[in-house]
């Protein structure tokens, strides 16, 4: 059963993802993507129920601001779900929150070019390298965010409410 608290947090995080992407859209699309909103993927480390909502946030954002159609929307949903799913798995394995940087960088960098390359007419591997560079900033921000949140007593109490 999904609790009201989980739904509320999920809706707030999806809305935050969309707002952050809107504010940073000038650097969030194209060959170099410094998509600051993907730093929010790290929140799945603390809140595992955010896997699907993060995919939904990406899908809605690509619909509203991306302009590349259904492949970008569905692909963005998949990348959001896979990235946050890996992050949840890392937490279950007992890995530190610093490890969330890896999926935030490499899942989008390896997957997004699968549809962006043909849509933009840019070769796959140069696009991968561009995305690795662009995703580094959100990856670091996400790790710092989740480490800071996990050390707050109020978040610890909230996490205890979900167990």
JSON list of C-alpha atoms in Angstrom, two decimals:
[
{"chain": "A", "resi": 1, "resn": "UNK", "atom": "CA", "xyz": [0.00, 0.00, 0.00]},
{"chain": "A", "resi": 2, "resn": "UNK", "atom": "CA", "xyz": [1.31, 3.42, -0.91]},
{"chain": "A", "resi": 3, "resn": "UNK", "atom": "CA", "xyz": [1.16, 5.88, 1.95]},
{"chain": "A", "resi": 4, "resn": "UNK", "atom": "CA", "xyz": [0.06, 9.48, 1.66]},
{"chain": "A", "resi": 5, "resn": "UNK", "atom": "CA", "xyz": [3.49, 10.54, 2.88]},
{"chain": "A", "resi": 6, "resn": "UNK", "atom": "CA", "xyz": [5.25, 8.65, 0.06]},
{"chain": "A", "resi": 7, "resn": "UNK", "atom": "CA", "xyz": [2.88, 10.08, -2.53]},
{"chain": "A", "resi": 8, "resn": "UNK", "atom": "CA", "xyz": [3.43, 13.60, -1.20]},
{"chain": "A", "resi": 9, "resn": "UNK", "atom": "CA", "xyz": [7.21, 13.29, -1.22]},
{"chain": "A", "resi": 10, "resn": "UNK", "atom": "CA", "xyz": [7.11, 11.72, -4.69]},
{"chain": "A", "resi": 11, "resn": "UNK", "atom": "CA", "xyz": [4.95, 14.55, -6.06]},
{"chain": "A", "resi": 12, "resn": "UNK", "atom": "CA", "xyz": [7.19, 17.19, -4.49]},
{"chain": "A", "resi": 13, "resn": "UNK", "atom": "CA", "xyz": [10.35, 15.61, -5.92]},
{"chain": "A", "resi": 14, "resn": "UNK", "atom": "CA", "xyz": [8.80, 15.28, -9.41]},
{"chain": "A", "resi": 15, "resn": "UNK", "atom": "CA", "xyz": [7.73, 18.93, -9.25]},
{"chain": "A", "resi": 16, "resn": "UNK", "atom": "CA", "xyz": [11.18, 19.97, -8.03]},
{"chain": "A", "resi": 17, "resn": "UNK", "atom": "CA", "xyz": [12.81, 18.00, -10.88]},
{"chain": "A", "resi": 18, "resn": "UNK", "atom": "CA", "xyz": [10.62, 19.81, -13.42]},
{"chain": "A", "resi": 19, "resn": "UNK", "atom": "CA", "xyz": [11.26, 23.25, -11.89]},
{"chain": "A", "resi": 20, "resn": "UNK", "atom": "CA", "xyz": [15.03, 22.71, -11.67]},
{"chain": "A", "resi": 21, "resn": "UNK", "atom": "CA", "xyz": [15.08, 21.52, -15.28]},
{"chain": "A", "resi": 22, "resn": "UNK", "atom": "CA", "xyz": [13.00, 24.51, -16.38]},
{"chain": "A", "resi": 23, "resn": "UNK", "atom": "CA", "xyz": [15.38, 26.95, -14.68]},
{"chain": "A", "resi": 24, "resn": "UNK", "atom": "CA", "xyz": [18.47, 25.20, -16.09]},
{"chain": "A", "resi": 25, "resn": "UNK", "atom": "CA", "xyz": [17.09, 24.16, -19.48]},
{"chain": "A", "resi": 26, "resn": "UNK", "atom": "CA", "xyz": [19.63, 26.27, -21.39]},
{"chain": "A", "resi": 27, "resn": "UNK", "atom": "CA", "xyz": [22.37, 23.84, -20.30]},
{"chain": "A", "resi": 28, "resn": "UNK", "atom": "CA", "xyz": [20.21, 20.71, -19.88]},
{"chain": "A", "resi": 29, "resn": "UNK", "atom": "CA", "xyz": [19.64, 19.77, -23.52]},
{"chain": "A", "resi": 30, "resn": "UNK", "atom": "CA", "xyz": [21.80, 19.14, -26.57]},
{"chain": "A", "resi": 31, "resn": "UNK", "atom": "CA", "xyz": [25.17, 17.50, -27.06]},
{"chain": "A", "resi": 32, "resn": "UNK", "atom": "CA", "xyz": [26.55, 18.77, -23.73]},
{"chain": "A", "resi": 33, "resn": "UNK", "atom": "CA", "xyz": [23.96, 18.19, -21.03]},
{"chain": "A", "resi": 34, "resn": "UNK", "atom": "CA", "xyz": [24.67, 19.61, -17.63]},
{"chain": "A", "resi": 35, "resn": "UNK", "atom": "CA", "xyz": [21.30, 18.46, -16.35]},
{"chain": "A", "resi": 36, "resn": "UNK", "atom": "CA", "xyz": [21.38, 19.70, -12.77]},
{"chain": "A", "resi": 37, "resn": "UNK", "atom": "CA", "xyz": [17.96, 18.11, -12.18]},
{"chain": "A", "resi": 38, "resn": "UNK", "atom": "CA", "xyz": [19.54, 14.65, -12.42]},
{"chain": "A", "resi": 39, "resn": "UNK", "atom": "CA", "xyz": [21.34, 15.37, -9.18]},
{"chain": "A", "resi": 40, "resn": "UNK", "atom": "CA", "xyz": [17.94, 14.67, -7.60]},
{"chain": "A", "resi": 41, "resn": "UNK", "atom": "CA", "xyz": [18.29, 11.01, -8.67]},
{"chain": "A", "resi": 42, "resn": "UNK", "atom": "CA", "xyz": [20.53, 10.66, -5.63]},
{"chain": "A", "resi": 43, "resn": "UNK", "atom": "CA", "xyz": [17.46, 11.11, -3.42]},
{"chain": "A", "resi": 44, "resn": "UNK", "atom": "CA", "xyz": [16.53, 7.50, -4.24]},
{"chain": "A", "resi": 45, "resn": "UNK", "atom": "CA", "xyz": [19.43, 6.50, -1.98]},
{"chain": "A", "resi": 46, "resn": "UNK", "atom": "CA", "xyz": [17.45, 7.89, 0.97]},
{"chain": "A", "resi": 47, "resn": "UNK", "atom": "CA", "xyz": [13.96, 7.32, -0.43]},
{"chain": "A", "resi": 48, "resn": "UNK", "atom": "CA", "xyz": [13.85, 4.11, -2.52]},
{"chain": "A", "resi": 49, "resn": "UNK", "atom": "CA", "xyz": [10.23, 4.66, -3.50]},
{"chain": "A", "resi": 50, "resn": "UNK", "atom": "CA", "xyz": [11.38, 7.51, -5.78]},
{"chain": "A", "resi": 51, "resn": "UNK", "atom": "CA", "xyz": [12.48, 5.16, -8.59]},
{"chain": "A", "resi": 52, "resn": "UNK", "atom": "CA", "xyz": [9.32, 5.49, -10.70]},
{"chain": "A", "resi": 53, "resn": "UNK", "atom": "CA", "xyz": [8.66, 9.15, -9.77]},
{"chain": "A", "resi": 54, "resn": "UNK", "atom": "CA", "xyz": [12.15, 10.13, -10.99]},
{"chain": "A", "resi": 55, "resn": "UNK", "atom": "CA", "xyz": [11.39, 8.47, -14.32]},
{"chain": "A", "resi": 56, "resn": "UNK", "atom": "CA", "xyz": [8.08, 10.34, -14.46]},
{"chain": "A", "resi": 57, "resn": "UNK", "atom": "CA", "xyz": [9.83, 13.64, -13.70]},
{"chain": "A", "resi": 58, "resn": "UNK", "atom": "CA", "xyz": [12.25, 13.02, -16.57]},
{"chain": "A", "resi": 59, "resn": "UNK", "atom": "CA", "xyz": [9.44, 12.02, -18.94]},
{"chain": "A", "resi": 60, "resn": "UNK", "atom": "CA", "xyz": [7.38, 15.14, -18.15]},
{"chain": "A", "resi": 61, "resn": "UNK", "atom": "CA", "xyz": [10.42, 17.41, -18.42]},
{"chain": "A", "resi": 62, "resn": "UNK", "atom": "CA", "xyz": [11.41, 15.98, -21.79]},
{"chain": "A", "resi": 63, "resn": "UNK", "atom": "CA", "xyz": [7.81, 16.43, -22.96]},
{"chain": "A", "resi": 64, "resn": "UNK", "atom": "CA", "xyz": [7.62, 20.05, -21.77]},
{"chain": "A", "resi": 65, "resn": "UNK", "atom": "CA", "xyz": [11.10, 21.28, -22.64]},
{"chain": "A", "resi": 66, "resn": "UNK", "atom": "CA", "xyz": [12.94, 18.71, -24.76]},
{"chain": "A", "resi": 67, "resn": "UNK", "atom": "CA", "xyz": [11.23, 18.94, -28.12]},
{"chain": "A", "resi": 68, "resn": "UNK", "atom": "CA", "xyz": [12.65, 15.64, -29.41]},
{"chain": "A", "resi": 69, "resn": "UNK", "atom": "CA", "xyz": [9.46, 13.64, -29.19]},
{"chain": "A", "resi": 70, "resn": "UNK", "atom": "CA", "xyz": [8.39, 10.27, -27.89]},
{"chain": "A", "resi": 71, "resn": "UNK", "atom": "CA", "xyz": [11.82, 8.60, -28.05]},
{"chain": "A", "resi": 72, "resn": "UNK", "atom": "CA", "xyz": [13.29, 11.25, -25.77]},
{"chain": "A", "resi": 73, "resn": "UNK", "atom": "CA", "xyz": [10.33, 11.08, -23.40]},
{"chain": "A", "resi": 74, "resn": "UNK", "atom": "CA", "xyz": [10.25, 7.28, -23.09]},
{"chain": "A", "resi": 75, "resn": "UNK", "atom": "CA", "xyz": [14.04, 7.05, -23.10]},
{"chain": "A", "resi": 76, "resn": "UNK", "atom": "CA", "xyz": [14.27, 9.70, -20.38]},
{"chain": "A", "resi": 77, "resn": "UNK", "atom": "CA", "xyz": [11.75, 7.76, -18.29]},
{"chain": "A", "resi": 78, "resn": "UNK", "atom": "CA", "xyz": [13.81, 4.59, -18.71]},
{"chain": "A", "resi": 79, "resn": "UNK", "atom": "CA", "xyz": [17.08, 6.32, -17.86]},
{"chain": "A", "resi": 80, "resn": "UNK", "atom": "CA", "xyz": [15.52, 7.83, -14.73]},
{"chain": "A", "resi": 81, "resn": "UNK", "atom": "CA", "xyz": [14.18, 4.48, -13.57]},
{"chain": "A", "resi": 82, "resn": "UNK", "atom": "CA", "xyz": [17.38, 2.54, -14.33]},
{"chain": "A", "resi": 83, "resn": "UNK", "atom": "CA", "xyz": [19.65, 5.16, -12.73]},
{"chain": "A", "resi": 84, "resn": "UNK", "atom": "CA", "xyz": [17.62, 5.43, -9.54]},
{"chain": "A", "resi": 85, "resn": "UNK", "atom": "CA", "xyz": [17.10, 1.65, -9.43]},
{"chain": "A", "resi": 86, "resn": "UNK", "atom": "CA", "xyz": [20.87, 1.17, -9.44]},
{"chain": "A", "resi": 87, "resn": "UNK", "atom": "CA", "xyz": [21.19, 3.80, -6.69]},
{"chain": "A", "resi": 88, "resn": "UNK", "atom": "CA", "xyz": [18.66, 1.92, -4.54]},
{"chain": "A", "resi": 89, "resn": "UNK", "atom": "CA", "xyz": [20.61, -1.29, -5.16]},
{"chain": "A", "resi": 90, "resn": "UNK", "atom": "CA", "xyz": [23.82, 0.41, -4.06]},
{"chain": "A", "resi": 91, "resn": "UNK", "atom": "CA", "xyz": [22.18, 1.41, -0.79]},
{"chain": "A", "resi": 92, "resn": "UNK", "atom": "CA", "xyz": [20.96, -2.16, -0.23]},
{"chain": "A", "resi": 93, "resn": "UNK", "atom": "CA", "xyz": [24.53, -3.38, -0.79]},
{"chain": "A", "resi": 94, "resn": "UNK", "atom": "CA", "xyz": [25.72, -1.00, 1.92]},
{"chain": "A", "resi": 95, "resn": "UNK", "atom": "CA", "xyz": [27.73, 1.25, -0.40]},
{"chain": "A", "resi": 96, "resn": "UNK", "atom": "CA", "xyz": [28.36, 4.82, 0.67]},
{"chain": "A", "resi": 97, "resn": "UNK", "atom": "CA", "xyz": [26.25, 7.62, -0.80]},
{"chain": "A", "resi": 98, "resn": "UNK", "atom": "CA", "xyz": [29.35, 8.82, -2.63]},
{"chain": "A", "resi": 99, "resn": "UNK", "atom": "CA", "xyz": [28.91, 5.87, -5.01]},
{"chain": "A", "resi": 100, "resn": "UNK", "atom": "CA", "xyz": [25.69, 7.38, -6.42]},
{"chain": "A", "resi": 101, "resn": "UNK", "atom": "CA", "xyz": [27.92, 9.51, -8.64]},
{"chain": "A", "resi": 102, "resn": "UNK", "atom": "CA", "xyz": [28.67, 6.53, -10.88]},
{"chain": "A", "resi": 103, "resn": "UNK", "atom": "CA", "xyz": [25.15, 5.74, -12.10]},
{"chain": "A", "resi": 104, "resn": "UNK", "atom": "CA", "xyz": [24.27, 9.45, -12.34]},
{"chain": "A", "resi": 105, "resn": "UNK", "atom": "CA", "xyz": [27.20, 9.90, -14.73]},
{"chain": "A", "resi": 106, "resn": "UNK", "atom": "CA", "xyz": [27.33, 6.64, -16.65]},
{"chain": "A", "resi": 107, "resn": "UNK", "atom": "CA", "xyz": [23.72, 5.50, -17.13]},
{"chain": "A", "resi": 108, "resn": "UNK", "atom": "CA", "xyz": [22.64, 8.70, -18.90]},
{"chain": "A", "resi": 109, "resn": "UNK", "atom": "CA", "xyz": [25.99, 8.99, -20.70]},
{"chain": "A", "resi": 110, "resn": "UNK", "atom": "CA", "xyz": [25.74, 5.49, -22.17]},
{"chain": "A", "resi": 111, "resn": "UNK", "atom": "CA", "xyz": [21.97, 5.33, -22.75]},
{"chain": "A", "resi": 112, "resn": "UNK", "atom": "CA", "xyz": [20.87, 8.80, -23.87]},
{"chain": "A", "resi": 113, "resn": "UNK", "atom": "CA", "xyz": [23.12, 8.79, -26.96]},
{"chain": "A", "resi": 114, "resn": "UNK", "atom": "CA", "xyz": [21.25, 5.71, -28.20]},
{"chain": "A", "resi": 115, "resn": "UNK", "atom": "CA", "xyz": [18.42, 7.98, -29.34]},
{"chain": "A", "resi": 116, "resn": "UNK", "atom": "CA", "xyz": [20.12, 11.40, -29.31]},
{"chain": "A", "resi": 117, "resn": "UNK", "atom": "CA", "xyz": [22.82, 10.31, -31.74]},
{"chain": "A", "resi": 118, "resn": "UNK", "atom": "CA", "xyz": [20.42, 9.57, -34.61]},
{"chain": "A", "resi": 119, "resn": "UNK", "atom": "CA", "xyz": [18.06, 12.44, -33.67]},
{"chain": "A", "resi": 120, "resn": "UNK", "atom": "CA", "xyz": [20.84, 15.05, -33.55]},
{"chain": "A", "resi": 121, "resn": "UNK", "atom": "CA", "xyz": [23.13, 13.51, -36.16]},
{"chain": "A", "resi": 122, "resn": "UNK", "atom": "CA", "xyz": [26.05, 13.32, -33.74]},
{"chain": "A", "resi": 123, "resn": "UNK", "atom": "CA", "xyz": [28.19, 10.15, -33.52]},
{"chain": "A", "resi": 124, "resn": "UNK", "atom": "CA", "xyz": [27.51, 7.95, -30.47]},
{"chain": "A", "resi": 125, "resn": "UNK", "atom": "CA", "xyz": [30.94, 7.95, -28.75]},
{"chain": "A", "resi": 126, "resn": "UNK", "atom": "CA", "xyz": [31.63, 11.70, -28.92]},
{"chain": "A", "resi": 127, "resn": "UNK", "atom": "CA", "xyz": [28.15, 12.23, -27.49]},
{"chain": "A", "resi": 128, "resn": "UNK", "atom": "CA", "xyz": [28.92, 9.73, -24.69]},
{"chain": "A", "resi": 129, "resn": "UNK", "atom": "CA", "xyz": [32.07, 11.68, -23.81]},
{"chain": "A", "resi": 130, "resn": "UNK", "atom": "CA", "xyz": [30.16, 14.98, -23.84]},
{"chain": "A", "resi": 131, "resn": "UNK", "atom": "CA", "xyz": [27.52, 13.55, -21.52]},
{"chain": "A", "resi": 132, "resn": "UNK", "atom": "CA", "xyz": [30.12, 12.13, -19.14]},
{"chain": "A", "resi": 133, "resn": "UNK", "atom": "CA", "xyz": [31.59, 15.61, -18.82]},
{"chain": "A", "resi": 134, "resn": "UNK", "atom": "CA", "xyz": [28.16, 17.22, -18.44]},
{"chain": "A", "resi": 135, "resn": "UNK", "atom": "CA", "xyz": [26.84, 14.71, -15.89]},
{"chain": "A", "resi": 136, "resn": "UNK", "atom": "CA", "xyz": [29.85, 15.05, -13.60]},
{"chain": "A", "resi": 137, "resn": "UNK", "atom": "CA", "xyz": [28.53, 18.23, -11.99]},
{"chain": "A", "resi": 138, "resn": "UNK", "atom": "CA", "xyz": [25.04, 16.81, -11.22]},
{"chain": "A", "resi": 139, "resn": "UNK", "atom": "CA", "xyz": [26.65, 13.60, -9.93]},
{"chain": "A", "resi": 140, "resn": "UNK", "atom": "CA", "xyz": [28.78, 15.48, -7.41]},
{"chain": "A", "resi": 141, "resn": "UNK", "atom": "CA", "xyz": [25.85, 17.70, -6.40]},
{"chain": "A", "resi": 142, "resn": "UNK", "atom": "CA", "xyz": [23.63, 14.64, -5.93]},
{"chain": "A", "resi": 143, "resn": "UNK", "atom": "CA", "xyz": [26.15, 12.90, -3.71]},
{"chain": "A", "resi": 144, "resn": "UNK", "atom": "CA", "xyz": [26.64, 16.00, -1.58]},
{"chain": "A", "resi": 145, "resn": "UNK", "atom": "CA", "xyz": [22.86, 16.46, -1.34]},
{"chain": "A", "resi": 146, "resn": "UNK", "atom": "CA", "xyz": [22.15, 12.92, -0.19]},
{"chain": "A", "resi": 147, "resn": "UNK", "atom": "CA", "xyz": [25.08, 12.89, 2.26]},
{"chain": "A", "resi": 148, "resn": "UNK", "atom": "CA", "xyz": [23.82, 16.15, 3.79]},
{"chain": "A", "resi": 149, "resn": "UNK", "atom": "CA", "xyz": [20.26, 14.87, 4.02]},
{"chain": "A", "resi": 150, "resn": "UNK", "atom": "CA", "xyz": [21.22, 11.52, 5.54]},
{"chain": "A", "resi": 151, "resn": "UNK", "atom": "CA", "xyz": [23.01, 13.36, 8.38]},
{"chain": "A", "resi": 152, "resn": "UNK", "atom": "CA", "xyz": [19.92, 15.39, 9.34]},
{"chain": "A", "resi": 153, "resn": "UNK", "atom": "CA", "xyz": [17.89, 14.05, 12.28]},
{"chain": "A", "resi": 154, "resn": "UNK", "atom": "CA", "xyz": [14.60, 15.08, 10.65]},
{"chain": "A", "resi": 155, "resn": "UNK", "atom": "CA", "xyz": [15.38, 12.99, 7.55]},
{"chain": "A", "resi": 156, "resn": "UNK", "atom": "CA", "xyz": [16.45, 10.06, 9.71]},
{"chain": "A", "resi": 157, "resn": "UNK", "atom": "CA", "xyz": [13.10, 10.26, 11.52]},
{"chain": "A", "resi": 158, "resn": "UNK", "atom": "CA", "xyz": [11.28, 10.43, 8.18]},
{"chain": "A", "resi": 159, "resn": "UNK", "atom": "CA", "xyz": [13.18, 7.40, 6.92]},
{"chain": "A", "resi": 160, "resn": "UNK", "atom": "CA", "xyz": [12.20, 5.52, 10.06]},
{"chain": "A", "resi": 161, "resn": "UNK", "atom": "CA", "xyz": [8.55, 6.23, 9.30]},
{"chain": "A", "resi": 162, "resn": "UNK", "atom": "CA", "xyz": [8.84, 4.28, 6.03]},
{"chain": "A", "resi": 163, "resn": "UNK", "atom": "CA", "xyz": [10.21, 1.08, 7.56]}
]
